[in-house]
Amino acid sequence: MNEILKKLSQELLSGKEVAELFDNPKDFPIKLVEDLSIETALNYWNEKTDFENGDCIMNNLQTFWVTN
């Protein structure tokens, strides 16, 4: 999960690019998206990630959610 978060925090990606990070699942990976969202929130709360990286992660997850 940390490797995915690292890649999601580096730049804004398309929904297709995020799907590739998730190994192009056939079914929507709702549990993974929820876990990544919670981990991002906790990391931000505990000051393990800054606003810009957390924002980038959440924007990428939202783009994936909307386009899939």
Backbone as a ProteinNet text record, in pm:
[ID]
protein_1_A
[PRIMARY]
MNEILKKLSQELLSGKEVAELFDNPKDFPIKLVEDLSIETALNYWNEKTDFENGDCIMNNLQTFWVTN
[TERTIARY]
82	0	86.6	198.1	284.8	340.8	371.3	423.6	317.5	193.1	83.9	66.2	65.8	50.9	163.5	283.7	397.5	377.6	333.8	312.7	195.5	90.8	-25.1	7.4	107.3	138.6	230.9	288.1	390.7	335.6	224.4	167.9	22.7	-50.4	-188.5	-190.7	-267.9	-276.5	-416.8	-428.3	-560.5	-619.6	-749.2	-814	-752.5	-714.3	-651.5	-514.9	-438.5	-307.3	-320.5	-419.8	-443.7	-486.4	-572.5	-615.3	-494.6	-397.7	-275.5	-198.2	-195.9	-132	-202.3	-333.3	-414.1	-417.5	-334.5	-328.1	-457.1	-523.4	-643	-744.8	-801	-896	-1023.2	-1082.6	-1208.9	-1322.5	-1323.5	-1424.9	-1367.3	-1454.1	-1408.6	-1348.4	-1224.1	-1154.7	-1193.6	-1319.8	-1370.7	-1293.3	-1257.6	-1183.6	-1046	-977.4	-846	-856.1	-953.8	-971.6	-1001.9	-1088.2	-1118.7	-995	-919.4	-798.8	-695.6	-676.6	-582.3	-628	-757.6	-812	-790.7	-820	-802.8	-656	-568.5	-425.1	-373.2	-421.1	-380.1	-425.2	-548	-599.9	-519.9	-491.4	-413.8	-271.4	-210.9	-75.5	-73.5	-175.5	-183.2	-204.3	-295.4	-326	-201.3	-124.7	-4.7	120	98.8	205	313.5	274	366.3	363.3	263.4	255	206.9	250.7	208	78.8	23.5	-103.4	-93.9	11.7	23.4	24.3	99.9	103.3	-30.3	-88.3	-218	-326.3	-322.1	-419.3	-404.4	-281.1	-254.9	-308.2	-283.5	-334.3	-485.8	-551.3	-697.4	-755	-691	-737.8	-725.3	-616.3	-599.9	-703.5	-731	-834.1	-972.2	-1000	-1129.6	-1142.5	-1035.9	-1038.7	-1064.9	-998.6	-1020.9	-1166.1	-1217.3	-1353.6	-1454.7	-1439	-1534.4	-1525.8	-1405.4	-1390.6	-1412.9	-1426.8	-1448	-1582.4
-119	0	125.7	122.3	241	276.7	175.4	201.4	269.8	226.2	289.1	433.5	455.9	592.1	682.2	628.9	708.3	750.5	657.1	688.5	784.1	768.3	857.7	999.9	1014	1145.7	1228.6	1168.8	1237.7	1330.4	1292.4	1374.6	1335.8	1423.8	1392.9	1295.1	1190	1083.4	1075	1011.7	985	864	844.9	727.3	598.9	598.3	479.8	452.2	556.7	539.5	486.7	535.8	485.9	339.4	305.1	165.5	75.1	123.6	45.4	24.1	125.5	108.5	1.1	-11.1	-109.4	-244.5	-262.8	-386.1	-411.7	-306	-314.2	-418.9	-400	-499.3	-504.7	-622.9	-637.8	-574.4	-595.3	-535	-410.1	-315.2	-191.8	-224.3	-180.9	-214.9	-122	-128.5	-34.7	-42.4	-162.3	-178	-111.3	-130.2	-69.2	83.2	137.7	283.2	336.9	267.9	310.7	303.9	194.8	180.9	287.8	317.1	422	558.4	584.1	712.2	727.2	622.2	626.1	641	565.7	574.3	715.4	775.3	912.1	1010.1	996.8	1085.1	1068.6	944.6	920.5	974	953.9	1006.7	1158.6	1222.3	1368	1412.4	1346.7	1380.5	1366.8	1261.9	1235.4	1304	1394.5	1475.9	1391.2	1276.1	1191.4	1225.7	1303.6	1354.3	1498	1577	1716.3	1731.1	1851.2	1875.6	1849.1	1894.8	1881.5	1735.4	1650.7	1509.1	1440.9	1470.5	1413.4	1456.4	1582.8	1634.9	1564.9	1544.1	1476.8	1332.8	1263.6	1126.8	1125.9	1213.1	1212.7	1254	1347.4	1385.4	1268.1	1192.7	1076.2	968.4	946.3	847.1	891.9	1021	1073.7	1060.6	1089	1074.3	929.1	836.5	694.5	657.6	703	672.1	719.7	843.3	903.4	839.3	804.8	753.4	602.6	536	391.5	356.5
0	0	0	71.8	76.6	-60.2	-140.8	-275.6	-362	-350.6	-426.3	-381	-250	-198.7	-248.5	-250.5	-297.9	-442.9	-526.9	-668.6	-687.5	-607.7	-618.3	-571.5	-485.6	-429	-517.1	-620.7	-698.8	-806.5	-868.7	-975.9	-998.1	-1063.6	-1097	-1213.5	-1198.3	-1296.5	-1354	-1468.9	-1524.7	-1453.2	-1468.4	-1410.2	-1461.7	-1588.6	-1648.2	-1584.4	-1559.4	-1496.9	-1353.8	-1282.5	-1146.6	-1153.1	-1248.3	-1264.4	-1288.2	-1363.1	-1387.5	-1257.8	-1169.3	-1038.9	-956.6	-977.4	-905.2	-976.8	-1079.1	-1159	-1237.2	-1280	-1364.6	-1317	-1198.7	-1146.9	-1230.7	-1240.2	-1313.8	-1235.5	-1104.7	-1018.5	-953.5	-925	-862.5	-725.4	-700	-574.6	-459.2	-419	-319.1	-188.1	-144.9	-19.1	-29.6	-141	-159.9	-159.8	-230.6	-235.2	-94.9	-21.5	115.6	204.3	194.6	276.4	243.6	115.4	75.7	125.8	122	170	320.2	393.6	539.8	576	509.1	535.6	506.3	399.1	364.8	473.4	518.9	624	753.3	790.6	911.9	899.9	784	762.8	770.9	716.3	723.8	869.2	937.3	1076.8	1164.5	1139.8	1219.3	1163.9	1069.6	1009.9	942.5	886.5	810.9	662.6	622.4	485.5	491.2	396.8	395.2	313.3	316.8	249.2	99.8	37.1	-109.2	-153.3	-84.9	-120.8	-91.2	24.4	58.6	-38.6	-78.4	-174.8	-309.9	-353	-480	-475.1	-364.8	-349.8	-360.3	-285.4	-283.3	-418.3	-486	-619.5	-716.3	-707.8	-794.4	-763.1	-635.1	-599.7	-647.3	-635.6	-680.5	-831	-904	-1050.4	-1087.6	-1021.3	-1048.2	-1018.1	-904.5	-862.2	-966.6	-1011.3	-1105.2	-1244.7	-1289.3	-1425.3	-1435.6	-1323.9	-1326.2	-1265.8
[MASK]
++++++++++++++++++++++++++++++++++++++++++++++++++++++++++++++++++++

